[in-house]
Short mmCIF file of C-alpha atoms in Angstrom, two decimals:
data_model
loop_
_atom_site.label_atom_id
_atom_site.label_comp_id
_atom_site.label_asym_id
_atom_site.label_seq_id
_atom_site.Cartn_x
_atom_site.Cartn_y
_atom_site.Cartn_z
CA MET A 1238 -74.47 4.12 9.46
CA ASN A 1239 -71.44 4.82 11.13
CA ALA A 1240 -68.25 5.71 9.54
CA LEU A 1241 -65.10 3.89 11.33
CA PRO A 1242 -61.62 4.75 9.76
CA LEU A 1243 -60.10 1.77 8.68
CA GLU A 1244 -56.01 2.67 9.65
CA THR A 1245 -57.68 2.44 13.17
CA GLU A 1246 -55.38 0.06 15.00
CA PHE A 1247 -57.09 -2.89 16.37
CA PRO A 1248 -55.40 -5.41 18.81
CA ARG A 1249 -53.10 -8.44 16.92
CA HIS A 1250 -54.81 -10.66 15.35
CA ASP A 1251 -52.23 -13.70 15.79
CA ALA A 1252 -51.69 -12.35 19.78
CA ILE A 1253 -52.74 -16.02 20.87
CA SER A 1254 -51.61 -17.13 24.38
CA GLN A 1255 -49.00 -15.95 26.43
CA GLN A 1256 -45.69 -17.37 25.10
CA ILE A 1257 -43.60 -20.16 26.90
CA ASN A 1258 -40.57 -19.42 28.06
CA TRP A 1259 -39.66 -22.83 27.25
CA PRO A 1260 -35.41 -23.46 28.73
CA LEU A 1261 -37.18 -21.69 32.11
CA ALA A 1262 -39.72 -24.06 32.13
CA ALA A 1263 -37.28 -26.97 31.28
CA ALA A 1264 -35.17 -26.02 33.92
CA SER A 1265 -38.74 -25.70 36.07
CA LEU A 1266 -39.25 -29.51 35.63
CA GLU A 1267 -36.02 -30.15 36.94
CA GLY A 1268 -36.32 -27.98 40.12
CA VAL A 1269 -39.36 -29.84 41.23
CA LEU A 1270 -37.77 -33.10 41.38
CA ALA A 1271 -34.89 -31.51 43.02
CA ASP A 1272 -36.74 -29.65 45.96
CA HIS A 1273 -36.76 -32.35 48.42
CA SER A 1274 -38.80 -30.61 51.34
CA VAL A 1275 -41.76 -31.29 49.57
CA ARG A 1276 -43.23 -34.95 49.97
CA ARG A 1277 -42.27 -37.31 46.80
CA SER A 1278 -45.86 -37.93 45.59
CA THR A 1279 -46.71 -33.96 45.54
CA ARG A 1280 -43.29 -33.41 43.40
CA LEU A 1281 -44.76 -35.98 40.80
CA ALA A 1282 -47.88 -34.66 40.96
CA ASP A 1283 -46.92 -31.32 40.68
CA LEU A 1284 -44.51 -32.52 37.72
CA ILE A 1285 -47.15 -34.36 35.15
CA GLU A 1286 -49.44 -31.19 35.93
CA GLN A 1287 -46.28 -28.81 34.38
CA THR A 1288 -45.71 -31.37 31.91
CA ALA A 1289 -49.42 -32.02 30.68
CA THR A 1290 -49.40 -27.96 30.30
CA LEU A 1291 -46.55 -27.82 28.24
CA LEU A 1292 -47.78 -31.05 26.08
CA ASP A 1293 -50.49 -28.96 25.03
CA ALA A 1294 -48.73 -25.70 24.29
CA ALA A 1295 -46.00 -28.29 21.88
CA ARG A 1296 -49.37 -29.51 20.09
CA ARG A 1297 -50.66 -26.09 19.85
CA ASN A 1298 -47.29 -24.52 18.42
CA ARG A 1299 -46.85 -27.24 16.09
CA GLN A 1300 -43.79 -28.68 17.71
CA PRO A 1301 -44.14 -32.69 16.73
CA GLN A 1302 -40.93 -33.02 18.34
CA LEU A 1303 -41.02 -31.10 21.31
CA ALA A 1304 -44.81 -32.92 21.72
CA ASN A 1305 -43.41 -36.38 21.52
CA ALA A 1306 -40.90 -36.40 24.52
CA LEU A 1307 -42.97 -34.46 26.79
CA ASP A 1308 -46.10 -37.44 26.45
CA ARG A 1309 -43.03 -40.15 26.95
CA LEU A 1310 -42.41 -37.86 30.38
CA ILE A 1311 -46.19 -38.02 31.08
CA HIS A 1312 -46.12 -42.14 30.33
CA ALA A 1313 -42.46 -42.47 32.47
CA ILE A 1314 -44.14 -40.56 35.41
CA GLU A 1315 -47.08 -42.20 35.38
CA ARG A 1316 -44.92 -45.72 35.75
CA GLU A 1317 -42.67 -44.00 38.45
CA GLN A 1318 -46.06 -43.02 40.83
CA VAL A 1319 -47.01 -46.80 40.36
CA THR A 1320 -43.70 -48.58 40.46
CA ALA A 1321 -41.45 -45.86 42.71
CA SER A 1322 -37.55 -46.10 41.62
CA GLU A 1323 -34.46 -45.56 43.77
CA ASP A 1324 -33.98 -42.36 42.59
CA PHE A 1325 -35.25 -39.74 39.07
CA SER A 1326 -32.10 -40.95 36.85
CA ARG A 1327 -34.84 -41.98 34.40
CA LEU A 1328 -37.02 -38.98 34.82
CA ILE A 1329 -34.03 -36.46 34.69
CA ARG A 1330 -33.02 -37.88 31.71
CA LEU A 1331 -36.15 -37.61 29.84
CA ILE A 1332 -36.23 -33.94 30.98
CA ARG A 1333 -32.44 -33.22 29.84
CA HIS A 1334 -33.23 -34.77 26.43
CA ILE A 1335 -36.28 -31.94 26.17
CA GLU A 1336 -34.34 -29.70 26.80
CA ARG A 1337 -31.86 -30.45 24.21
CA ILE A 1338 -34.50 -30.20 21.97
CA ILE A 1339 -35.84 -26.98 23.16
CA GLN A 1340 -32.30 -25.41 22.36
CA ASN A 1341 -32.32 -26.95 18.91
CA SER A 1342 -35.15 -25.22 17.98
CA ALA A 1343 -34.02 -21.73 18.07
CA VAL A 1344 -33.78 -22.16 14.40
CA LEU A 1345 -37.70 -21.31 13.94
CA ASP A 1346 -38.71 -18.16 13.63
CA ALA A 1347 -39.54 -15.73 16.69
CA ASN A 1348 -42.33 -16.88 17.82
CA GLY A 1349 -42.29 -19.98 17.36
CA ASN A 1350 -45.15 -21.17 15.80
CA ASN A 1351 -43.63 -22.47 11.96
CA PRO A 1352 -42.68 -25.71 12.12
CA LEU A 1353 -39.45 -26.50 10.19
CA ALA A 1354 -38.35 -26.60 6.87
CA LEU A 1355 -35.10 -27.79 6.20
CA ILE A 1356 -32.99 -27.99 3.15
CA LEU A 1357 -30.11 -29.70 2.53
CA THR A 1358 -28.45 -28.35 -0.28
CA GLU A 1359 -24.83 -27.37 -1.50
CA THR A 1360 -26.44 -23.65 -3.32
CA GLU A 1361 -28.88 -21.22 -2.75
CA PRO A 1362 -32.57 -22.63 -2.94
CA SER A 1363 -34.53 -21.24 -6.36
CA GLU A 1364 -36.90 -18.99 -5.22
CA THR A 1365 -39.48 -20.31 -6.85
CA LEU A 1366 -38.61 -23.11 -3.55
CA ARG A 1367 -38.58 -20.75 -0.86
CA ASP A 1368 -41.74 -19.22 -1.81
CA ALA A 1369 -43.89 -22.19 -2.09
CA LEU A 1370 -42.66 -22.88 1.86
CA ASN A 1371 -43.28 -20.08 2.58
CA ARG A 1372 -46.93 -19.62 1.51
CA ALA A 1373 -47.56 -23.39 2.69
CA GLY A 1374 -46.58 -21.43 6.55
CA TYR A 1375 -43.18 -23.63 6.80
CA ALA A 1376 -39.29 -21.43 8.78
CA VAL A 1377 -37.13 -22.26 6.41
CA GLN A 1378 -33.67 -23.45 7.67
CA ILE A 1379 -30.91 -24.06 4.92
CA ILE A 1380 -27.62 -26.73 5.47
CA ASN A 1381 -25.15 -28.16 3.48
CA PRO A 1382 -25.01 -32.15 4.43
CA LEU A 1383 -21.06 -32.13 2.55
CA THR A 1384 -19.28 -29.83 5.22
CA ALA A 1385 -21.62 -29.64 8.47
CA ASP A 1386 -21.22 -31.54 11.19
CA GLN A 1387 -22.95 -34.09 11.86
CA GLN A 1388 -24.40 -33.65 15.22
CA GLN A 1389 -25.94 -30.73 13.88
CA ILE A 1390 -27.25 -32.35 10.95
CA LYS A 1391 -28.98 -34.70 13.51
CA ALA A 1392 -30.19 -32.13 15.44
CA LEU A 1393 -31.86 -30.06 12.59
CA CYS A 1394 -33.72 -33.01 11.05
CA GLU A 1395 -34.79 -34.60 14.71
CA GLU A 1396 -35.81 -30.81 14.89
CA ALA A 1397 -37.66 -30.06 11.03
CA GLU A 1398 -41.30 -31.39 10.39
CA LEU A 1399 -40.16 -31.29 6.28
CA LEU A 1400 -37.09 -32.11 4.88
CA VAL A 1401 -35.92 -31.11 1.21
CA PHE A 1402 -32.96 -32.27 -0.70
CA ILE A 1403 -31.94 -30.89 -3.82
CA THR A 1404 -29.29 -32.39 -6.20
CA HIS A 1405 -27.48 -30.38 -8.70
CA ARG A 1406 -25.92 -33.51 -10.56
CA SER A 1407 -26.78 -36.31 -12.17
CA GLU A 1408 -24.92 -38.77 -10.10
CA SER A 1409 -25.30 -36.41 -6.82
CA ALA A 1410 -28.36 -37.88 -5.87
CA GLN A 1411 -26.55 -40.66 -3.69
CA GLU A 1412 -23.56 -37.98 -2.53
CA ILE A 1413 -26.50 -35.41 -0.98
CA MET A 1414 -27.90 -38.75 0.33
CA ALA A 1415 -24.71 -40.18 1.96
CA PRO A 1416 -24.27 -37.46 5.16
CA VAL A 1417 -27.96 -38.14 6.64
CA ALA A 1418 -28.16 -42.29 5.84
CA ARG A 1419 -27.03 -43.01 9.28
CA PHE A 1420 -30.87 -41.55 10.40
CA GLU A 1421 -32.76 -43.35 8.07
CA ALA A 1422 -34.91 -44.02 10.62
CA LEU A 1423 -35.27 -40.51 11.06
CA ILE A 1424 -35.93 -39.69 7.73
CA LYS A 1425 -38.99 -41.87 7.38
CA SER A 1426 -40.64 -40.22 10.32
CA ARG A 1427 -40.89 -37.25 8.55
CA THR A 1428 -42.37 -35.50 5.14
CA THR A 1429 -38.95 -35.30 2.73
CA ILE A 1430 -39.15 -34.52 -0.72
CA MET A 1431 -35.77 -35.02 -3.09
CA ILE A 1432 -35.83 -32.11 -6.22
CA ALA A 1433 -33.21 -33.60 -9.02
CA ALA A 1434 -31.45 -32.15 -11.30
CA ASN A 1435 -32.39 -34.80 -13.98
CA ASP A 1436 -35.09 -37.84 -13.98
CA SER A 1437 -32.80 -40.43 -13.62
CA PHE A 1438 -33.38 -44.44 -11.98
CA ALA A 1439 -30.32 -44.20 -9.65
CA SER A 1440 -31.12 -40.64 -8.08
CA ARG A 1441 -35.05 -42.47 -7.57
CA ALA A 1442 -33.16 -45.60 -6.04
CA ALA A 1443 -30.88 -44.28 -3.88
CA ALA A 1444 -33.85 -41.48 -2.50
CA VAL A 1445 -36.02 -44.42 -1.87
CA LYS A 1446 -34.01 -46.34 -0.12
CA THR A 1447 -32.95 -43.69 2.46
CA GLY A 1448 -36.71 -42.72 3.16
CA VAL A 1449 -37.49 -40.07 0.79
CA THR A 1450 -41.59 -39.49 0.73
CA HIS A 1451 -41.52 -37.40 -2.63
CA PHE A 1452 -39.47 -37.22 -5.92
CA LEU A 1453 -39.62 -34.12 -7.99
CA THR A 1454 -37.55 -32.74 -10.68
CA GLU A 1455 -36.55 -29.62 -12.20
CA PRO A 1456 -37.81 -27.58 -13.58
CA LEU A 1457 -39.86 -27.71 -10.65
CA ASP A 1458 -43.95 -28.72 -11.21
CA VAL A 1459 -45.41 -26.00 -9.22
CA SER A 1460 -48.73 -26.90 -9.37
CA ARG A 1461 -47.90 -30.19 -7.67
CA LEU A 1462 -45.15 -28.68 -5.17
CA ASN A 1463 -48.09 -26.63 -3.84
CA THR A 1464 -49.97 -29.79 -3.58
CA LEU A 1465 -47.25 -31.81 -1.68
CA LEU A 1466 -46.55 -29.14 0.45
CA GLN A 1467 -50.47 -27.84 1.68
CA SER A 1468 -50.67 -31.81 1.33
CA ALA A 1469 -47.83 -32.59 3.98
CA ARG A 1470 -49.03 -29.59 7.02
CA MET A 1471 -52.78 -31.16 6.68
CA THR A 1472 -51.73 -35.00 7.28
CA ASP A 1473 -50.73 -34.33 11.06
CA GLU A 1474 -52.37 -31.01 11.74
CA GLU A 1475 -52.26 -29.01 15.31
CA ASN A 1476 -50.50 -33.27 16.19
CA ARG A 1477 -53.64 -34.39 15.81
CA PRO A 1478 -54.48 -37.61 17.14
CA LEU A 1479 -54.98 -40.49 14.23
CA ARG A 1480 -58.80 -40.57 14.82
CA VAL A 1481 -60.09 -44.76 14.69
CA LEU A 1482 -63.60 -46.54 14.84
CA MET A 1483 -63.75 -49.50 15.89
CA VAL A 1484 -66.92 -51.92 14.84
CA ASP A 1485 -67.63 -55.06 17.29
CA ASP A 1486 -70.38 -56.82 18.72
CA MET A 1487 -67.76 -58.33 22.15
CA ALA A 1488 -67.54 -55.21 24.37
CA THR A 1489 -64.05 -57.19 25.20
CA ALA A 1490 -62.54 -56.81 22.60
CA GLY A 1491 -63.22 -52.49 22.54
CA VAL A 1492 -61.94 -52.82 25.74
CA TYR A 1493 -58.96 -54.61 24.98
CA TRP A 1494 -57.84 -53.01 21.82
CA GLY A 1495 -58.76 -49.27 23.01
CA LYS A 1496 -56.29 -49.84 25.92
CA HIS A 1497 -53.22 -49.71 23.09
CA PHE A 1498 -54.62 -47.43 20.89
CA GLN A 1499 -55.36 -44.47 23.58
CA ARG A 1500 -51.40 -45.42 24.55
CA HIS A 1501 -49.91 -44.36 20.74
CA ASN A 1502 -51.88 -41.15 20.73
CA ILE A 1503 -54.50 -42.23 18.48
CA PHE A 1504 -58.17 -41.13 18.98
CA TYR A 1505 -60.43 -44.20 19.62
CA ARG A 1506 -63.99 -44.93 19.13
CA PHE A 1507 -65.54 -48.31 20.06
CA GLU A 1508 -69.30 -49.18 18.59
CA THR A 1509 -71.39 -52.68 19.27
CA SER A 1510 -74.07 -50.77 17.71
CA PRO A 1511 -74.43 -51.01 13.53
CA GLU A 1512 -77.17 -48.26 13.61
CA LYS A 1513 -74.74 -45.90 16.55
CA ALA A 1514 -71.43 -46.54 14.53
CA TYR A 1515 -72.91 -45.33 11.55
CA ARG A 1516 -73.54 -41.86 13.51
CA SER A 1517 -70.55 -41.94 15.31
CA ALA A 1518 -68.30 -42.32 11.46
CA ILE A 1519 -70.80 -39.56 10.11
CA GLU A 1520 -70.03 -37.17 13.31
CA MET A 1521 -65.92 -37.94 13.98
CA GLU A 1522 -65.12 -38.77 10.39
CA PRO A 1523 -62.33 -41.56 10.82
CA ASP A 1524 -59.31 -41.41 9.00
CA ILE A 1525 -59.72 -45.32 9.36
CA ILE A 1526 -62.43 -47.93 10.71
CA LEU A 1527 -61.95 -51.37 11.52
CA LEU A 1528 -64.56 -53.41 11.26
CA ASP A 1529 -65.61 -57.14 12.41
CA LEU A 1530 -66.85 -59.72 9.84
CA TYR A 1531 -69.92 -60.95 11.52
CA MET A 1532 -71.97 -59.64 13.82
CA PRO A 1533 -75.46 -60.50 15.25
CA ASP A 1534 -77.76 -57.60 13.59
CA ILE A 1535 -76.05 -56.39 10.24
CA ASP A 1536 -73.48 -58.50 8.08
CA GLY A 1537 -69.93 -56.60 8.23
CA ILE A 1538 -70.30 -56.75 4.63
CA ASP A 1539 -73.53 -54.78 4.17
CA LEU A 1540 -72.13 -52.27 6.70
CA ALA A 1541 -69.11 -51.31 4.89
CA ARG A 1542 -71.57 -50.80 1.90
CA ILE A 1543 -73.34 -48.45 3.80
CA PHE A 1544 -70.70 -46.58 4.80
CA ARG A 1545 -69.21 -46.52 1.53
CA GLU A 1546 -72.69 -45.04 0.29
CA HIS A 1547 -72.12 -41.79 2.39
CA PRO A 1548 -70.42 -39.17 1.35
CA ARG A 1549 -68.19 -37.85 3.58
CA LEU A 1550 -66.75 -42.03 4.42
CA GLN A 1551 -66.68 -43.42 0.80
CA ASP A 1552 -62.59 -43.14 0.36
CA VAL A 1553 -62.38 -44.35 4.25
CA PRO A 1554 -60.19 -46.82 4.70
CA ILE A 1555 -61.92 -49.91 6.11
CA LEU A 1556 -60.20 -53.12 7.43
CA PHE A 1557 -61.96 -56.21 8.73
CA MET A 1558 -60.96 -57.78 11.55
CA SER A 1559 -62.63 -61.90 11.96
CA THR A 1560 -60.63 -64.48 12.62
CA GLU A 1561 -62.24 -66.31 8.84
CA GLU A 1562 -60.38 -68.45 7.09
CA ASN A 1563 -62.43 -68.96 3.43
CA ASP A 1564 -60.21 -67.03 1.28
CA ARG A 1565 -63.57 -67.21 -0.99
CA ARG A 1566 -65.38 -65.26 2.14
CA ARG A 1567 -62.21 -63.18 2.42
CA MET A 1568 -62.11 -61.73 -1.49
CA GLU A 1569 -65.48 -60.84 -1.31
CA ALA A 1570 -65.04 -58.70 2.24
CA LYS A 1571 -62.59 -56.73 -0.05
CA ILE A 1572 -64.75 -56.23 -3.43
CA GLN A 1573 -67.51 -54.55 -1.57
CA GLY A 1574 -66.37 -52.18 0.12
CA GLY A 1575 -63.26 -53.28 2.58
CA ASP A 1576 -59.53 -52.37 1.90
CA ASP A 1577 -57.95 -55.26 3.33
CA PHE A 1578 -58.77 -58.72 5.54
CA LEU A 1579 -56.54 -58.94 9.26
CA ASN A 1580 -57.14 -61.86 11.60
CA LYS A 1581 -58.59 -60.73 15.03
CA THR A 1582 -55.25 -62.44 16.55
CA ILE A 1583 -52.33 -60.19 14.70
CA PRO A 1584 -49.99 -58.62 16.80
CA ILE A 1585 -50.79 -55.25 18.79
CA ASP A 1586 -47.55 -53.80 16.84
CA ASP A 1587 -48.58 -55.11 13.12
CA LEU A 1588 -51.94 -53.67 13.79
CA LEU A 1589 -50.65 -50.44 14.95
CA LYS A 1590 -48.66 -50.11 12.20
CA MET A 1591 -51.43 -51.08 9.74
CA VAL A 1592 -52.77 -48.88 11.45
CA ARG A 1593 -50.54 -45.67 10.77
CA TYR A 1594 -49.46 -46.26 7.61
CA ARG A 1595 -53.60 -46.58 6.04
CA ALA A 1596 -54.48 -43.61 8.23
CA LEU A 1597 -51.65 -41.28 7.05
CA ARG A 1598 -51.77 -42.17 3.53
CA TYR A 1599 -55.49 -41.51 3.64
CA ARG A 1600 -54.90 -38.13 4.94
CA GLN A 1601 -52.56 -37.13 2.74
CA SER A 1602 -54.72 -38.62 0.09
CA SER A 1603 -57.80 -36.50 1.60
CA ALA A 1604 -55.10 -33.36 1.79
CA GLU A 1605 -54.33 -33.11 -1.93
CA LYS A 1606 -57.99 -33.40 -3.41
CA ARG A 1607 -58.49 -30.03 -0.97
CA SER A 1608 -55.65 -28.39 -1.84
CA ASP A 1609 -56.37 -25.47 -5.19
CA SER A 1610 -53.46 -27.15 -7.47
CA LEU A 1611 -51.88 -23.49 -8.08
CA THR A 1612 -51.83 -22.17 -4.63
CA GLY A 1613 -51.88 -24.75 -2.73
CA LEU A 1614 -54.55 -23.30 -0.76
CA LEU A 1615 -57.63 -25.02 -0.18
CA ASN A 1616 -59.68 -25.55 -3.12
CA HIS A 1617 -63.81 -24.09 -3.74
CA ASN A 1618 -65.27 -27.02 -1.96
CA ALA A 1619 -62.79 -27.93 1.16
CA ILE A 1620 -63.02 -23.87 2.23
CA LYS A 1621 -66.74 -24.15 2.57
CA HIS A 1622 -66.79 -27.46 4.02
CA LEU A 1623 -64.62 -26.06 7.12
CA ILE A 1624 -66.68 -22.75 7.15
CA GLU A 1625 -69.37 -25.35 7.60
CA SER A 1626 -67.46 -26.87 10.64
CA GLU A 1627 -66.60 -23.49 12.03
CA LEU A 1628 -70.30 -22.24 12.26
CA ASP A 1629 -71.29 -25.56 14.31
CA ARG A 1630 -68.32 -24.17 16.83
CA ALA A 1631 -69.08 -21.21 16.62
CA ASN A 1632 -72.48 -21.74 17.78
CA ARG A 1633 -71.81 -24.44 19.86
CA GLN A 1634 -69.50 -21.99 22.03
CA ASN A 1635 -71.41 -18.89 21.17
CA GLN A 1636 -68.46 -16.45 19.67
CA PRO A 1637 -68.28 -14.64 16.50
CA LEU A 1638 -67.13 -15.96 13.14
CA THR A 1639 -66.03 -13.89 10.12
CA VAL A 1640 -65.91 -14.37 6.16
CA ALA A 1641 -63.73 -12.31 3.65
CA MET A 1642 -64.95 -12.14 -0.13
CA ILE A 1643 -61.45 -11.14 -1.74
CA ASP A 1644 -61.38 -10.72 -5.20
CA ILE A 1645 -58.24 -8.74 -7.78
CA ASP A 1646 -59.54 -6.05 -9.52
CA HIS A 1647 -59.08 -5.95 -13.32
CA PHE A 1648 -57.66 -9.33 -13.34
CA LYS A 1649 -58.89 -9.72 -17.23
CA LYS A 1650 -57.07 -6.76 -17.52
CA VAL A 1651 -53.58 -8.55 -16.20
CA ASN A 1652 -54.06 -11.00 -18.53
CA ASP A 1653 -54.90 -9.68 -21.79
CA ASN A 1654 -52.12 -7.53 -21.59
CA TYR A 1655 -49.58 -9.32 -19.78
CA GLY A 1656 -50.34 -13.33 -20.19
CA HIS A 1657 -52.03 -15.66 -18.07
CA GLN A 1658 -48.19 -16.22 -16.43
CA ILE A 1659 -48.10 -13.68 -15.22
CA GLY A 1660 -51.78 -13.27 -14.03
CA ASP A 1661 -50.33 -16.87 -12.36
CA ASN A 1662 -48.05 -14.80 -10.66
CA VAL A 1663 -50.76 -12.59 -8.71
CA ILE A 1664 -52.57 -14.79 -7.90
CA ARG A 1665 -49.44 -17.03 -5.94
CA LYS A 1666 -49.02 -13.48 -4.54
CA LEU A 1667 -52.32 -12.69 -2.90
CA SER A 1668 -52.25 -16.42 -2.11
CA ASN A 1669 -49.10 -16.06 -0.28
CA LEU A 1670 -50.04 -12.51 1.41
CA LEU A 1671 -53.01 -14.51 3.06
CA ASN A 1672 -51.04 -17.89 3.89
CA THR A 1673 -48.66 -15.96 5.78
CA ARG A 1674 -50.34 -13.02 7.81
CA LEU A 1675 -53.50 -14.97 9.25
CA ARG A 1676 -53.34 -17.54 12.00
CA ARG A 1677 -52.66 -20.89 11.59
CA TYR A 1678 -56.10 -21.85 12.61
CA ASP A 1679 -57.71 -19.80 9.88
CA GLY A 1680 -58.88 -20.55 6.96
CA VAL A 1681 -57.46 -19.55 3.82
CA GLY A 1682 -59.26 -20.48 0.17
CA ARG A 1683 -59.11 -20.18 -3.39
CA TYR A 1684 -62.83 -19.75 -4.58
CA GLY A 1685 -62.45 -19.54 -8.18
CA GLY A 1686 -60.14 -17.78 -10.37
CA GLU A 1687 -59.14 -15.03 -9.36
CA GLU A 1688 -61.50 -14.84 -5.89
CA PHE A 1689 -60.48 -15.98 -2.78
CA LEU A 1690 -63.26 -17.06 0.35
CA VAL A 1691 -60.91 -16.14 4.28
CA ALA A 1692 -62.47 -17.90 7.39
CA LEU A 1693 -61.61 -15.88 10.25
CA PRO A 1694 -62.68 -17.88 13.74
CA ASN A 1695 -63.59 -16.29 17.30
CA THR A 1696 -63.04 -12.96 15.29
CA ASP A 1697 -65.79 -10.38 15.48
CA GLU A 1698 -66.88 -8.36 11.82
CA THR A 1699 -65.02 -5.15 13.11
CA THR A 1700 -61.31 -6.85 13.72
CA ALA A 1701 -61.72 -8.72 10.43
CA ALA A 1702 -62.41 -5.91 8.33
CA HIS A 1703 -59.23 -3.84 9.66
CA LEU A 1704 -57.22 -6.65 9.38
CA ILE A 1705 -58.19 -7.17 5.65
CA ASN A 1706 -57.68 -3.59 4.91
CA ARG A 1707 -54.29 -3.75 5.97
CA LEU A 1708 -53.76 -6.29 3.88
CA ARG A 1709 -55.26 -4.49 0.97
CA ILE A 1710 -52.95 -1.92 1.78
CA GLN A 1711 -50.04 -4.40 1.25
CA PHE A 1712 -51.00 -5.91 -1.91
CA ALA A 1713 -51.35 -2.68 -3.89
CA ASN A 1714 -48.26 -1.42 -2.47
CA THR A 1715 -45.84 -4.02 -3.54
CA PRO A 1716 -46.23 -4.86 -7.35
CA ILE A 1717 -44.30 -7.05 -9.23
CA GLN A 1718 -41.71 -7.27 -11.33
CA ILE A 1719 -41.54 -8.85 -14.77
CA GLU A 1720 -38.62 -9.74 -17.34
CA ASP A 1721 -38.65 -6.57 -18.85
CA LYS A 1722 -38.59 -4.61 -15.94
CA THR A 1723 -42.25 -3.86 -16.30
CA LYS A 1724 -44.05 -3.05 -12.90
CA VAL A 1725 -47.29 -4.92 -12.60
CA GLN A 1726 -49.36 -3.33 -9.70
CA CYS A 1727 -53.17 -4.67 -8.61
CA THR A 1728 -55.23 -4.13 -6.00
CA PHE A 1729 -58.10 -5.85 -4.94
CA SER A 1730 -61.92 -5.31 -3.18
CA ALA A 1731 -63.38 -7.95 -0.14
CA GLY A 1732 -66.64 -7.74 1.39
CA ILE A 1733 -66.97 -9.25 4.69
CA ALA A 1734 -69.89 -10.56 6.65
CA SER A 1735 -69.98 -12.23 9.69
CA PHE A 1736 -71.81 -15.10 12.15
CA PRO A 1737 -74.81 -14.39 14.43
CA ASN A 1738 -75.58 -11.65 11.33
CA SER A 1739 -75.64 -14.74 8.84
CA LEU A 1740 -76.98 -17.85 10.44
CA ASP A 1741 -76.20 -20.50 7.72
CA LEU A 1742 -73.37 -21.44 5.30
CA THR A 1743 -75.49 -19.74 2.16
CA SER A 1744 -76.59 -16.90 3.77
CA LEU A 1745 -72.90 -16.11 5.01
CA ILE A 1746 -70.96 -16.37 2.00
CA GLU A 1747 -73.86 -14.30 -0.03
CA ALA A 1748 -73.72 -11.42 2.41
CA ALA A 1749 -69.78 -11.29 2.08
CA ASP A 1750 -70.42 -11.77 -1.93
CA ASN A 1751 -73.24 -9.05 -1.64
CA ASN A 1752 -70.65 -7.01 0.29
CA LEU A 1753 -67.41 -7.15 -2.30
CA TYR A 1754 -69.91 -6.42 -5.09
CA LEU A 1755 -70.89 -3.22 -3.27
CA ALA A 1756 -66.79 -2.59 -2.89
CA LYS A 1757 -66.57 -3.11 -6.75
CA ASP A 1758 -69.67 -1.10 -7.38
CA HIS A 1759 -68.07 1.62 -5.31
CA GLY A 1760 -64.66 2.35 -7.39
CA ARG A 1761 -62.64 -1.14 -6.10
CA ASN A 1762 -59.53 -1.34 -3.94
CA ARG A 1763 -61.38 -1.56 -0.56
CA VAL A 1764 -63.02 -3.30 2.49
CA ILE A 1765 -67.43 -3.25 2.96
CA CYS A 1766 -68.72 -4.65 5.93
CA ASP A 1767 -72.05 -3.67 7.73
CA GLN A 1768 -69.89 -1.57 10.42
CA PHE A 1769 -68.08 0.29 7.91
CA SER A 1770 -69.26 3.05 6.25
CA ARG A 1771 -68.98 3.07 1.90
CA THR A 1772 -67.37 6.04 1.26
CA GLN A 1773 -64.29 6.92 -0.84
CA PRO A 1774 -61.26 4.24 1.98
CA ASP A 1775 -57.99 5.03 3.46
CA THR A 1776 -55.20 3.48 -0.09
CA GLY A 1777 -52.26 3.53 1.66
CA GLY A 1778 -51.41 6.75 0.36
CA ARG A 1779 -52.08 5.65 -3.68
#
């Protein structure tokens, strides 16, 4: 086995696609319309092509407000292609709205990849909150709502994915919410957290009235905060459309409803065959199932029971749709697995509201079940499930996939010498490092105790080993300071394995685990994989 120096440079792990110059791109959109030397139809075709490219980039970069505006522009262009107006005034207004969104996004971090968490507070937020937000992958912006300009507050609220309100006096909940009360609709469309000085009914009422999603009190329950932040990130990850499966024996129903769902960024699949519907449900893992009550091959209630028996589908919301008026029959449908019963004559807007509400609640609940309460990372089962999905993708696309099993060295001694609270801080420190130094689509999970499992899609073993080794050096060289000014310095060991060297989940994790044990046996504080020598590694000067 050949030795490979671990300090060797390698291509940046986070170099994704070339970054877009958004102000220039927005100016280009208006320039297309202004070019009267080109035919109208050609200008519209060029405009829709450019907008589609920008929409894809906005979704990749997790910029939901910008993505929504670009999506609206595409629909407006499509209408313009069908029914021409006297001028392009509507399109120009939308483009200028997009320009304003881009200008407001200057508060994001340098590469524009992190979603914005806007903290509204009179004083500096705690280090605990900042650490949790950074660990969850948010860029943080702080603003005092009592002194800031209203337009500035509105612009930042529009850009933020997460709003955090902090109050420091029992009566200040109403005060802190007053400047943003006029933006109630905007607040209700975001994940929002109120952190109050104490738990009073008045504070909770003020928060709920304005549309706040979650309510926490001081001192912060860090486990719950981490879980809420992680679930907020997972709820609309990568701006994924909601996934709806509809089952009805009438094909015309599928065409009718599908037309409406697809207009509202909802991924929709329709099946008339119960057996095909079952297979589709397992494959697509829907956020909600709409199920006809009466079908010729199998009763809708029996099909719901079949769905409920599968582990992937047991908690998915099922809404029965029928013209059935019999209360006993409706009750039976709910008892046997349905979450609600809707009449087929329901207005489309009401159905969309119900679908979004139920589906997003399901996503949040699922995300909370997938989160480790101490770190906010994926838990044991969730990281294994993610790696299994990435293995399927790697196999289909003929791409590499590498995993790293990481274990904190001599962790028991940390607990024995300094106590479990300091031990928890060490675990949080490593989780924060992993979560903020890896790409957004990498998987990071707490495998158990002081063990972490990292999934690196489309990354070969050598690149992964260099990356994990850099993190090892950084972790070792950043001690934790405790109250008596004592510094706790920890290291970790890591074992690395990759697909296609290991072809399934069990063998991949087993290979990484074996290399981790080799790292421990050879002195700890090192990274080992099949491509590297198992001799003394670079220790970063320690």
